[in-house]
């Protein structure tokens, strides 16, 4: 089983960026946590990050026929990108939506998500653990 993890703009700056919201750990720590969890449950993962909407769309399209599931934190594109939502629908790969922060307790525009309605799961406000929760959930669902 192969799972693709996609992170959108500025997620590479966690640890530096608004630590009171995103915590003190950095992007490498997130990647290590995910890789360790993947090893523990015996699934292959690839982790991708981009600050560019088109690159994220290209990556989603390339996942067709290659990956069984996607975990995605589109970051700010969550609230703006019909194109990312369309790409996820087009490839028809089950996906989980994750946010490090509690998007519902922040500005109103963060409550909007163009990808939520078709996600198999959405986790927010649980920090890095949201990613491992999504990974375990997605793998569980795909095994059924
Ligand atoms: C985020 C929440 C978004 O509103 C924000 O633009 C991000 C990160 C999160 O992980 O909490 O960049 O997706």
Tab-separated table of N, CA and C in Angstrom, residues 62-126:
chain	number	residue	atom	x	y	z
A	62	UNK	N	-0.168	13.054	-10.910
A	62	UNK	CA	0.836	11.984	-11.048
A	62	UNK	C	0.564	10.817	-10.097
A	63	UNK	N	-0.228	11.071	-9.071
A	63	UNK	CA	-0.532	10.009	-8.093
A	63	UNK	C	-1.486	8.961	-8.674
A	64	UNK	N	-2.179	9.338	-9.761
A	64	UNK	CA	-3.160	8.422	-10.366
A	64	UNK	C	-2.491	7.114	-10.785
A	65	UNK	N	-3.018	6.002	-10.322
A	65	UNK	CA	-2.473	4.698	-10.677
A	65	UNK	C	-1.215	4.318	-9.907
A	66	UNK	N	-0.747	5.206	-9.034
A	66	UNK	CA	0.503	4.965	-8.295
A	66	UNK	C	0.234	4.836	-6.790
A	67	UNK	N	-0.588	5.748	-6.273
A	67	UNK	CA	-0.849	5.763	-4.828
A	67	UNK	C	-2.271	5.279	-4.525
A	68	UNK	N	-2.411	4.664	-3.343
A	68	UNK	CA	-3.720	4.137	-2.921
A	68	UNK	C	-4.500	5.153	-2.091
A	69	UNK	N	-3.787	6.085	-1.497
A	69	UNK	CA	-4.451	7.077	-0.651
A	69	UNK	C	-3.601	8.332	-0.560
A	70	UNK	N	-4.249	9.433	-0.216
A	70	UNK	CA	-3.549	10.720	-0.080
A	70	UNK	C	-3.926	11.352	1.259
A	71	UNK	N	-2.924	11.887	1.948
A	71	UNK	CA	-3.162	12.739	3.117
A	71	UNK	C	-2.732	14.125	2.685
A	72	UNK	N	-3.612	15.092	2.807
A	72	UNK	CA	-3.282	16.426	2.292
A	72	UNK	C	-3.596	17.532	3.291
A	73	UNK	N	-2.596	18.384	3.486
A	73	UNK	CA	-2.797	19.653	4.174
A	73	UNK	C	-2.522	20.734	3.131
A	74	UNK	N	-3.554	21.209	2.457
A	74	UNK	CA	-3.321	22.203	1.402
A	74	UNK	C	-2.958	23.578	1.954
A	75	UNK	N	-2.909	23.706	3.286
A	75	UNK	CA	-2.581	24.976	3.959
A	75	UNK	C	-3.533	26.065	3.448
A	76	UNK	N	-3.007	27.236	3.086
A	76	UNK	CA	-3.902	28.339	2.692
A	76	UNK	C	-4.753	28.000	1.466
A	77	UNK	N	-4.255	27.087	0.609
A	77	UNK	CA	-5.029	26.709	-0.582
A	77	UNK	C	-6.324	25.964	-0.224
A	78	UNK	N	-6.389	25.451	1.009
A	78	UNK	CA	-7.624	24.811	1.485
A	78	UNK	C	-8.822	25.729	1.268
A	79	UNK	N	-8.574	27.014	1.557
A	79	UNK	CA	-9.656	27.986	1.628
A	79	UNK	C	-9.901	28.712	0.311
A	80	UNK	N	-9.097	28.374	-0.704
A	80	UNK	CA	-9.188	29.138	-1.969
A	80	UNK	C	-9.236	28.281	-3.231
A	81	UNK	N	-8.719	27.036	-3.162
A	81	UNK	CA	-8.404	26.357	-4.419
A	81	UNK	C	-9.462	25.356	-4.897
A	82	UNK	N	-10.253	25.793	-5.847
A	82	UNK	CA	-11.171	24.880	-6.533
A	82	UNK	C	-10.342	23.896	-7.365
A	83	UNK	N	-9.203	24.359	-7.885
A	83	UNK	CA	-8.375	23.526	-8.766
A	83	UNK	C	-7.783	22.315	-8.027
A	84	UNK	N	-7.354	22.504	-6.791
A	84	UNK	CA	-6.851	21.350	-6.009
A	84	UNK	C	-7.998	20.396	-5.704
A	85	UNK	N	-9.149	20.945	-5.342
A	85	UNK	CA	-10.327	20.096	-5.090
A	85	UNK	C	-10.693	19.306	-6.344
A	86	UNK	N	-10.674	19.955	-7.495
A	86	UNK	CA	-11.000	19.274	-8.757
A	86	UNK	C	-9.994	18.168	-9.072
A	87	UNK	N	-8.710	18.430	-8.814
A	87	UNK	CA	-7.673	17.422	-9.084
A	87	UNK	C	-7.895	16.190	-8.204
A	88	UNK	N	-8.219	16.419	-6.930
A	88	UNK	CA	-8.460	15.284	-6.015
A	88	UNK	C	-9.671	14.469	-6.477
A	89	UNK	N	-10.709	15.152	-6.912
A	89	UNK	CA	-11.899	14.461	-7.414
A	89	UNK	C	-11.569	13.704	-8.703
A	90	UNK	N	-10.765	14.330	-9.563
A	90	UNK	CA	-10.440	13.736	-10.872
A	90	UNK	C	-9.710	12.400	-10.718
A	91	UNK	N	-8.721	12.340	-9.840
A	91	UNK	CA	-7.942	11.093	-9.725
A	91	UNK	C	-8.686	10.031	-8.914
A	92	UNK	N	-9.700	10.478	-8.154
A	92	UNK	CA	-10.562	9.553	-7.410
A	92	UNK	C	-9.766	8.646	-6.457
A	93	UNK	N	-8.768	9.199	-5.807
A	93	UNK	CA	-7.991	8.466	-4.797
A	93	UNK	C	-8.523	8.921	-3.432
A	94	UNK	N	-8.872	7.976	-2.544
A	94	UNK	CA	-9.381	8.395	-1.231
A	94	UNK	C	-8.374	9.300	-0.506
A	95	UNK	N	-8.868	10.383	0.055
A	95	UNK	CA	-7.945	11.308	0.722
A	95	UNK	C	-8.482	11.780	2.063
A	96	UNK	N	-7.524	12.057	2.953
A	96	UNK	CA	-7.839	12.634	4.260
A	96	UNK	C	-7.280	14.050	4.297
A	97	UNK	N	-8.046	14.946	4.897
A	97	UNK	CA	-7.643	16.358	5.018
A	97	UNK	C	-7.134	16.590	6.439
A	98	UNK	N	-5.975	17.223	6.545
A	98	UNK	CA	-5.424	17.477	7.879
A	98	UNK	C	-4.974	18.929	8.010
A	99	UNK	N	-5.178	19.473	9.205
A	99	UNK	CA	-4.657	20.803	9.554
A	99	UNK	C	-4.029	20.727	10.929
A	100	UNK	N	-2.873	21.331	11.049
A	100	UNK	CA	-2.161	21.320	12.330
A	100	UNK	C	-2.957	22.112	13.372
A	101	UNK	N	-3.440	23.268	12.974
A	101	UNK	CA	-4.146	24.147	13.911
A	101	UNK	C	-5.651	23.869	13.895
A	102	UNK	N	-6.328	24.473	14.882
A	102	UNK	CA	-7.787	24.361	14.936
A	102	UNK	C	-8.377	25.464	14.056
A	103	UNK	N	-8.596	25.111	12.803
A	103	UNK	CA	-9.060	26.115	11.830
A	103	UNK	C	-10.410	26.732	12.213
A	104	UNK	N	-11.173	26.029	13.035
A	104	UNK	CA	-12.500	26.542	13.414
A	104	UNK	C	-12.446	27.576	14.534
A	105	UNK	N	-11.311	27.666	15.218
A	105	UNK	CA	-11.227	28.673	16.284
A	105	UNK	C	-10.425	29.894	15.835
A	106	UNK	N	-10.149	29.976	14.531
A	106	UNK	CA	-9.362	31.090	13.999
A	106	UNK	C	-10.251	32.004	13.143
A	107	UNK	N	-9.681	32.693	12.171
A	107	UNK	CA	-10.480	33.607	11.343
A	107	UNK	C	-11.554	32.827	10.576
A	108	UNK	N	-12.643	33.519	10.262
A	108	UNK	CA	-13.770	32.867	9.575
A	108	UNK	C	-13.369	32.231	8.245
A	109	UNK	N	-12.451	32.896	7.497
A	109	UNK	CA	-12.109	32.342	6.177
A	109	UNK	C	-11.449	30.974	6.281
A	110	UNK	N	-10.881	30.649	7.456
A	110	UNK	CA	-10.232	29.338	7.623
A	110	UNK	C	-11.248	28.208	7.838
A	111	UNK	N	-12.506	28.578	8.056
A	111	UNK	CA	-13.553	27.548	8.251
A	111	UNK	C	-13.980	26.949	6.913
A	112	UNK	N	-13.673	27.680	5.838
A	112	UNK	CA	-14.049	27.202	4.496
A	112	UNK	C	-13.003	26.221	3.992
A	113	UNK	N	-13.477	25.080	3.489
A	113	UNK	CA	-12.559	24.131	2.845
A	113	UNK	C	-13.201	23.622	1.573
A	114	UNK	N	-12.488	23.757	0.476
A	114	UNK	CA	-12.999	23.263	-0.800
A	114	UNK	C	-12.825	21.761	-0.945
A	115	UNK	N	-12.062	21.142	-0.040
A	115	UNK	CA	-11.814	19.698	-0.202
A	115	UNK	C	-12.545	18.839	0.841
A	116	UNK	N	-13.186	19.473	1.816
A	116	UNK	CA	-13.727	18.734	2.959
A	116	UNK	C	-14.864	17.785	2.596
A	117	UNK	N	-15.743	18.220	1.693
A	117	UNK	CA	-16.960	17.423	1.441
A	117	UNK	C	-16.657	16.032	0.889
A	118	UNK	N	-15.546	15.881	0.191
A	118	UNK	CA	-15.247	14.565	-0.397
A	118	UNK	C	-14.133	13.822	0.356
A	119	UNK	N	-13.618	14.414	1.431
A	119	UNK	CA	-12.552	13.757	2.206
A	119	UNK	C	-13.136	12.586	3.002
A	120	UNK	N	-12.375	11.493	3.132
A	120	UNK	CA	-12.853	10.367	3.941
A	120	UNK	C	-12.730	10.704	5.422
A	121	UNK	N	-11.856	11.642	5.726
A	121	UNK	CA	-11.695	12.089	7.111
A	121	UNK	C	-11.064	13.480	7.120
A	122	UNK	N	-11.445	14.286	8.104
A	122	UNK	CA	-10.780	15.577	8.319
A	122	UNK	C	-10.343	15.640	9.774
A	123	UNK	N	-9.084	15.982	9.992
A	123	UNK	CA	-8.570	16.143	11.355
A	123	UNK	C	-7.945	17.527	11.446
A	124	UNK	N	-8.286	18.276	12.496
A	124	UNK	CA	-7.684	19.601	12.681
A	124	UNK	C	-7.446	19.842	14.168
A	125	UNK	N	-6.462	20.693	14.453
A	125	UNK	CA	-6.228	21.101	15.839
A	125	UNK	C	-5.511	20.080	16.696
A	126	UNK	N	-4.938	19.057	16.098
A	126	UNK	CA	-4.239	18.034	16.879
A	126	UNK	C	-2.732	18.054	16.639
